[in-house]
Amino acid sequence: MNRAFSRRDFLKASVAAGVAIKVTFLAPAAEARLIETPPRPGPDWLNNAGKPKYRLDAIAKVTGEKTFSRDYRARDLEGWPKEQSHAFLLHATRTDLAFAGIDLKVLGEDLKPDRMVLHEDLAADGVEIPVPGFYGDVFLVPKGQTARLLGQPVALLIYHDFARYDAAKRLVRFDDRVVQYGEKAASTTPGPYASARYVRIDGGDPAAEDRYSSLKDTVIRAGFKGDEPQWPAPGDSDAMARGMAAAAEIEREIATAGGDVLVLKRHFFSQSTDASAMEADNGNVWYDPTSGILHAMIATQSPYEVAEVAAHMVSKSKYPLKEVDLRVGYTVGYGTKDHAIFPFYCVLAGLYGNGHPVRLANDRYEQFQMGLKRHAFWMDNVLVVDRKTGQFRAMTGVYKNDGGGRENFSPSVGAVGATAAQGIYYLPKSDFSAAAVASRAVDAGSTRGYGTLQTMSATEMMVDEVAELIGIDVMDLRLKNVLRSGMKNQQGAVPAGAMRHEEIIRRARAHPLWRDRQKKKEAFDAANPGKKYGVGYGHVHKDYGTGAEAALATIEFDAKGRLKLVHVAHEIGTGATTSQAIMVADILGVAPDDTEYGKVRWPQMPLETTDQPYTMSQDEENQRMRNPRWTPSFTSPMSASNSVYYLGHATREAAQALIDLAIWPAAQALWSRGIGGGQIAPEAVRRRDLRLAGGIVNAAGLQPLTFAEVAAEAHRQGLVTGVTVHTFNRWQWAEAEFDLGTLGQHRFAIDALAVRYGDGAPADRKALMTLDGWQFVDRKSVDYPQVQRNNAGVTYYTPMATLAEIVVDTATGDVSLLSHHSIMDCGRQIVPELVSGQIQGGLAMGIGHALKEFLPLYEDGPGDGTWNWNRYELPMAQDVAVWSQTYEILPPLSETDTPKGMAEVVMIAVVPAIANAVAHAIGKRFYSLPITSDNILEALS
């Protein structure tokens, strides 16, 4: 439920200013020259089984070619000047004193910047902060005011040569005389950001209608007094009051609980961390005043937003702007490059570069100081359990997350954390509230795990403790309470598909690590004095998607059967570009010969959008959807594990539409040749009998046809030989009907369609292709999921469980991970090797979160500019049991299973697994992360 903000104002500003948005995906070709598409699939790309031998970007990466945005300089970009300028930011490290100015005496005359930019320059020139609130209220701290957060930039320094830039940056680093402060001044840190509360009481059994739930009724909202939400009074006046009455009922049950139940109350803390993506934030921007074009090369997971907001920033400024030409390379951000403020500092640098391309790129100190952080969470949980049966009766949770000095996605992260708090369990009664508060800390945002890492880990630790306290086997306790297929989540929505948690638990219980843990502990502890052996289990599921996912994809073929795929998806390290191409091959039986990713300009899709999918009323949506060119949202960034399922849905629908509109009718025509209707006439052949594999089209024993033969026939007949689709999902897919005239009416799980006809199409059909060679087909009708479905919070889950085998050294407090085994259900794997890579990387991240990684929030934290990996401890190979980790993937239920987004869930289960393993080893439980050696020694003392 990663709540997005409205882009309506951006769109208005861009249109009013007449600014065109152009976004191009940049990556090298295999022949090592700069082009605007990733490496094309080569003739040897697929093996005999139709699977890739390597990632699409593999050759470029292993041969050291430019792939990431950080690799590019102005001379590498076609049409840019060859001279490259450089910039860096100066930062405030105090929030209690007013900013007084900049003293550059340390630089002398020779190293003074060619241009220094302050807040007052931006104000005078009409350059605005994008999305006030979400990104704060100012880029640079105004003189006479305090910084809103530690590490907030106060000045931008631009140099037109590298040597002086590099020397100056080294001189001012760590010099606390450069940024000058005055007297104490009032805090400018914003107030609390948002709150949300999810209350549910079922109707007596999981299948009955809920008495109250967020989906059936509403999510409860509140204002603040200080940092405390002021929830509405209980009553029956409206849905929120009824929700508070339900919450009060749960509280009374907890307060009056008798001896037949266990009421376990625990406080948990999860720390602030840095994502530590190897590519630090960076951008290279050239504003050409003669053409009015803002050229940019920026590392981002959300290129559409960056281009759009950049136009908004400049629309009222002294800088005439006709076009934003944004290029993006491959990147890695783990969410931190999605809706981050750094790209807009890059835009500032380009605007003030005096016609020069200006590169602004964080080094690691600056990345710690500015990069979005994972939120610190404080969690107060209560779990009510029947002592005799082990059934969970109710659970409540009060969660607070620190968003730092800019709002960013903090409200959404808090809400998602609250909606995930039930973990993998069915709760008859639940009450979970989230409060996102502001502070002077570095801002936190969309980081892998997105609040669920924090809340689900706490729940999973509590479940282990409950089993111990009531004397029940912890796996039996899980099986008694597990969320099964068709049961409702805590928002009152039924999750999509089969819930296979029970199968995972039974597999884990039978695994030797778990089955033999007690016997092995006794033997190990006896043989190793001073060391304690333990095994722990963690089991979670993570939602994927945002509740407003939109995507576009094109698939087309020429008369020779050459296939092309164009997509909005771009590469952020997950292998999305590879998997989208493989999806095409799986459905059409041939891989694309040409690919283009990261495309944002779609002239064949003249869609209109208000981009308010979360806040629009049902009445307004009902009215707007009468317009066959309206959609709730145009496109999504690369985030929320959305590529394989949501963005891949566009690929899969486009491929299936191409089968319906071209492959099947063309194949039928070829099989019908000859007297009496040809070879197909004696058979009862249906569309469902069609099979495409290995470049061959076949059905029900008919003569196999090559894909090229069928493509030629489709072009000869003038059938649809190219489709572009737009998709939308609000925890359920939009579907629409399209009338293609003589080609019939068709219904697809999309909300917009454009088609391209084959070479032999009649003139009247070709005349329809007026949009860059395409016909946009106005839909006849559309079914959008009701806006109330926003309150479902989530319906798509990927489960993962992990067994962790550890040893605790009681003399040093050190925890050593001996091995770990994970079990996952990710539906049908598109490219198993990519799944494996995500699992390995995610587990390392989770191990770091559990045992090592920690950032102080305030004055001694990363905002002071002195943090680097010499202070921030990341797990190394020796810490993650790199040679003794194993995993298993549940086999799909059938070949029709859809793939599930899994890039986030892979890091979560190992966190409670390690905490539970430590408890098994030394008999001590920890409620604060990370679990450090000092914590363990203190507990053992």
Tab-separated table of C-alpha atoms in Angstrom, residues 468 918-925:
chain	number	residue	atom	x	y	z
A	468	GLU	CA	7.393	-21.266	25.104
A	918	VAL	CA	19.731	-16.688	19.776
A	919	ALA	CA	16.895	-17.332	22.249
A	920	HIS	CA	17.215	-21.066	21.621
A	921	ALA	CA	20.975	-20.881	22.114
A	922	ILE	CA	21.222	-18.878	25.369
A	923	GLY	CA	17.666	-18.723	26.709
A	924	LYS	CA	17.518	-14.937	26.422
A	925	ARG	CA	15.129	-12.978	24.210
